[in-house]
Short mmCIF file of C-alpha atoms in Angstrom, two decimals:
data_model
loop_
_atom_site.label_atom_id
_atom_site.label_comp_id
_atom_site.label_asym_id
_atom_site.label_seq_id
_atom_site.Cartn_x
_atom_site.Cartn_y
_atom_site.Cartn_z
CA MET A 1 48.84 39.22 58.01
CA THR A 2 46.50 41.73 59.63
CA THR A 3 43.38 39.61 59.72
CA GLU A 4 42.96 37.96 63.17
CA TYR A 5 40.78 34.73 62.73
CA LYS A 6 39.11 32.13 65.09
CA PRO A 7 40.19 28.49 65.78
CA VAL A 8 40.43 26.41 62.76
CA ILE A 9 39.00 23.20 63.94
CA GLU A 10 36.09 24.53 65.71
CA ARG A 11 35.02 26.17 62.51
CA VAL A 12 35.53 23.70 60.30
CA ALA A 13 33.60 21.14 62.46
CA GLY A 14 30.88 23.27 62.57
CA THR A 15 30.71 24.01 58.85
CA LEU A 16 30.90 19.98 58.25
CA GLU A 17 28.08 19.49 60.48
CA MET A 18 25.96 21.72 58.76
CA ALA A 19 26.99 20.45 55.40
CA GLY A 20 25.94 17.07 56.85
CA MET A 21 22.58 17.53 57.81
CA GLN A 22 21.58 19.26 54.19
CA PRO A 23 18.95 17.16 52.52
CA VAL A 24 19.40 14.76 50.02
CA ASP A 25 16.62 15.79 47.65
CA MET A 26 17.92 19.20 46.65
CA GLY A 27 19.18 19.54 42.74
CA LEU A 28 20.96 21.96 40.90
CA ASP A 29 17.36 23.72 40.18
CA ASP A 30 16.97 24.34 44.00
CA PRO A 31 16.75 28.01 45.20
CA PHE A 32 19.29 27.63 48.07
CA ILE A 33 21.70 25.70 45.81
CA GLN A 34 21.30 28.92 43.27
CA ASP A 35 21.84 30.97 45.95
CA LEU A 36 24.96 29.26 46.92
CA LEU A 37 26.64 29.37 43.41
CA GLU A 38 25.84 32.73 43.30
CA LYS A 39 28.21 33.88 46.37
CA SER A 40 30.83 31.02 45.52
CA SER A 41 34.34 31.38 43.86
CA GLU A 42 34.66 29.48 40.78
CA SER A 43 36.62 26.95 42.32
CA ARG A 44 33.79 26.30 44.96
CA LYS A 45 31.16 26.73 41.98
CA MET A 46 32.62 23.38 40.40
CA VAL A 47 32.70 21.69 43.32
CA ILE A 48 29.06 22.13 44.43
CA THR A 49 27.99 22.00 40.73
CA ALA A 50 29.69 18.77 40.79
CA MET A 51 28.17 17.65 43.96
CA ASN A 52 24.76 18.30 43.35
CA LYS A 53 23.84 17.04 40.01
CA ASP A 54 23.94 13.44 40.47
CA PRO A 55 21.80 12.35 43.40
CA GLY A 56 23.94 9.60 44.11
CA ILE A 57 26.96 11.66 44.34
CA ARG A 58 24.89 13.70 46.98
CA ARG A 59 23.88 11.21 49.02
CA MET A 60 27.36 9.96 49.27
CA SER A 61 28.82 13.51 49.88
CA ILE A 62 26.12 14.62 52.69
CA ALA A 63 26.96 11.14 54.64
CA ASN A 64 30.56 11.61 54.14
CA PHE A 65 30.06 15.24 55.62
CA ALA A 66 28.02 14.05 58.68
CA CYS A 67 30.97 11.46 59.60
CA MET A 68 34.06 14.04 58.77
CA ALA A 69 31.59 16.32 61.19
CA ASP A 70 31.88 13.37 64.09
CA TYR A 71 35.51 13.25 63.84
CA TYR A 72 36.82 17.06 63.91
CA LYS A 73 34.07 17.25 66.78
CA ILE A 74 36.37 14.78 68.61
CA LEU A 75 39.57 16.43 67.55
CA ARG A 76 38.38 19.86 68.90
CA ASP A 77 37.01 18.30 72.33
CA ALA A 78 40.18 16.16 72.52
CA ARG A 79 42.19 17.76 75.45
CA GLN A 80 38.94 18.59 77.28
CA ASN A 81 38.49 15.09 77.49
CA GLY A 82 42.15 14.60 78.45
CA GLN A 83 43.20 13.14 74.90
CA LYS A 84 46.53 13.90 72.92
CA VAL A 85 46.46 14.78 69.66
CA VAL A 86 49.00 13.23 67.27
CA TRP A 87 50.04 14.60 63.62
CA VAL A 88 50.57 12.19 61.05
CA PRO A 89 51.42 12.52 57.09
CA PHE A 90 48.64 11.29 54.24
CA THR A 91 50.56 7.58 54.31
CA PHE A 92 50.44 6.37 58.34
CA ALA A 93 47.90 4.19 59.24
CA PRO A 94 46.23 5.68 62.58
CA GLU A 95 44.47 2.66 63.93
CA ILE A 96 47.22 2.01 66.55
CA LEU A 97 46.56 5.83 67.95
CA TRP A 98 42.52 5.18 67.94
CA ALA A 99 43.88 2.15 70.25
CA MET A 100 45.28 4.09 72.35
CA ASP A 101 42.94 6.77 73.24
CA LEU A 102 45.15 9.22 70.66
CA VAL A 103 43.79 11.85 68.34
CA PRO A 104 45.44 11.21 65.03
CA VAL A 105 45.31 14.16 62.59
CA THR A 106 46.43 13.88 59.01
CA VAL A 107 48.62 17.06 58.39
CA GLU A 108 47.69 17.21 54.53
CA SER A 109 43.82 17.09 55.18
CA MET A 110 43.84 20.51 57.32
CA SER A 111 44.72 22.45 54.33
CA THR A 112 42.25 20.72 52.24
CA LEU A 113 39.70 21.50 54.51
CA ALA A 114 40.50 25.24 54.95
CA GLN A 115 38.92 25.28 51.59
CA THR A 116 35.08 25.08 53.60
CA LEU A 117 36.38 28.49 55.42
CA PRO A 118 35.55 31.93 53.99
CA GLU A 119 39.62 32.61 54.27
CA GLY A 120 40.52 29.76 52.27
CA PRO A 121 43.47 27.80 52.69
CA GLU A 122 45.62 30.76 50.44
CA VAL A 123 46.00 32.93 53.34
CA TYR A 124 48.05 30.41 55.65
CA ILE A 125 50.06 29.61 52.78
CA ASP A 126 51.23 32.99 51.99
CA LEU A 127 51.98 33.45 55.67
CA CYS A 128 54.40 30.59 55.60
CA HIS A 129 56.02 32.44 52.53
CA GLU A 130 56.37 35.51 54.43
CA ARG A 131 57.97 33.26 57.26
CA GLY A 132 60.62 32.16 54.84
CA LEU A 133 59.21 29.09 53.63
CA PRO A 134 60.27 28.23 50.12
CA GLU A 135 57.27 28.33 47.84
CA THR A 136 58.16 25.22 46.02
CA LEU A 137 57.34 23.50 49.05
CA CYS A 138 54.35 21.45 49.43
CA SER A 139 51.19 23.39 49.36
CA SER A 140 49.57 20.44 51.58
CA HIS A 141 51.73 20.93 54.63
CA LYS A 142 52.15 24.67 53.81
CA GLY A 143 48.18 25.02 55.01
CA ALA A 144 48.71 23.76 57.88
CA ILE A 145 51.89 24.97 58.97
CA GLY A 146 50.33 28.32 58.07
CA MET A 147 47.19 27.95 60.60
CA LEU A 148 49.99 27.16 63.20
CA GLU A 149 51.96 30.30 62.47
CA ALA A 150 48.67 32.46 62.91
CA GLY A 151 47.60 30.76 65.81
CA VAL A 152 44.22 29.50 64.68
CA VAL A 153 45.30 25.51 65.60
CA GLU A 154 46.35 24.13 68.79
CA LYS A 155 50.18 22.97 68.44
CA PRO A 156 50.00 18.69 68.74
CA ASP A 157 51.50 16.62 71.66
CA LEU A 158 53.21 14.84 69.43
CA LEU A 159 54.49 14.40 65.87
CA ILE A 160 54.77 11.26 64.03
CA SER A 161 57.21 11.58 61.20
CA ALA A 162 56.53 8.55 58.66
CA ALA A 163 56.32 10.03 55.21
CA LEU A 164 57.44 7.55 52.11
CA GLY A 165 61.17 7.65 51.29
CA SER A 166 60.31 10.22 47.97
CA CYS A 167 58.41 12.45 49.94
CA ASP A 168 61.02 15.14 51.10
CA PRO A 169 58.71 18.14 51.43
CA ASN A 170 57.03 16.25 53.88
CA SER A 171 60.14 15.01 55.95
CA VAL A 172 60.88 18.78 55.74
CA ALA A 173 57.74 19.87 57.23
CA PHE A 174 57.57 17.81 59.81
CA GLU A 175 61.07 18.79 60.73
CA TYR A 176 60.06 22.28 60.67
CA ILE A 177 56.92 22.04 63.01
CA ALA A 178 59.28 19.79 65.60
CA LYS A 179 62.02 22.66 65.67
CA LYS A 180 59.69 25.68 65.79
CA TRP A 181 57.38 24.52 68.39
CA ASP A 182 59.53 21.99 70.23
CA ILE A 183 57.09 18.99 69.80
CA PRO A 184 58.46 15.46 70.35
CA THR A 185 58.47 13.47 67.36
CA LEU A 186 58.59 9.60 66.22
CA TYR A 187 60.81 8.82 63.16
CA LEU A 188 59.51 6.15 60.74
CA ASP A 189 61.47 5.08 58.19
CA ILE A 190 60.01 3.71 55.20
CA PRO A 191 61.89 2.24 52.43
CA TYR A 192 61.24 2.79 48.72
CA HIS A 193 60.68 -0.65 47.81
CA ASN A 194 57.94 -3.14 48.95
CA ASP A 195 59.80 -6.01 48.50
CA ALA A 196 59.93 -8.89 52.17
CA ARG A 197 63.00 -7.42 53.01
CA SER A 198 61.76 -3.50 52.61
CA LEU A 199 58.37 -5.16 54.50
CA GLU A 200 60.81 -6.87 57.52
CA TYR A 201 62.30 -3.32 57.81
CA PHE A 202 59.40 -1.38 58.14
CA THR A 203 57.65 -3.60 60.34
CA LYS A 204 60.51 -3.76 62.81
CA GLY A 205 60.51 0.00 62.59
CA TYR A 206 56.77 0.35 63.20
CA LYS A 207 56.57 -1.72 66.48
CA LYS A 208 59.93 0.37 67.75
CA MET A 209 57.91 3.83 67.23
#
């Protein structure tokens, strides 16, 4: 990777904030939307078209962008406000972390939100391959790992490795991040089944964690 990119969280927060301030009454025939479509890749054209062809979807999407912008501004300013940042998998319920004044980050969402950036997530996924990670590893983790590799996100203060038992790539990704960047990690073993015994086992592990 020869191109230098700016911090991702700051840019995502700004992009989402602008998206959340869009007028709700624009449609596909609006000149702004038409100009946006002309400048977008084919995959992004599909997203923009889906969002703008239905007024209800558009209103919901804009409200969602505004909420996400608020969250990413909290994440952007976390360390300045004396808060610790914790990376978690998408299967982890983060409420307990918010209650402890920690800022949780779902690793998989970072790769998805990189779609809003001009370079997209591809450059960060490719960087993972350059550093030796296999192409078979889940791309939803490689986007976030690539951002660490590129130095465009700060490393978290803590990792919680809590993938479902069937998601081995998730566990491997967290192990890689923990070892390479020397990040403290808590492990929560989640069983395959959802019977009473499994729930009791999970509950004990969650409390211990």
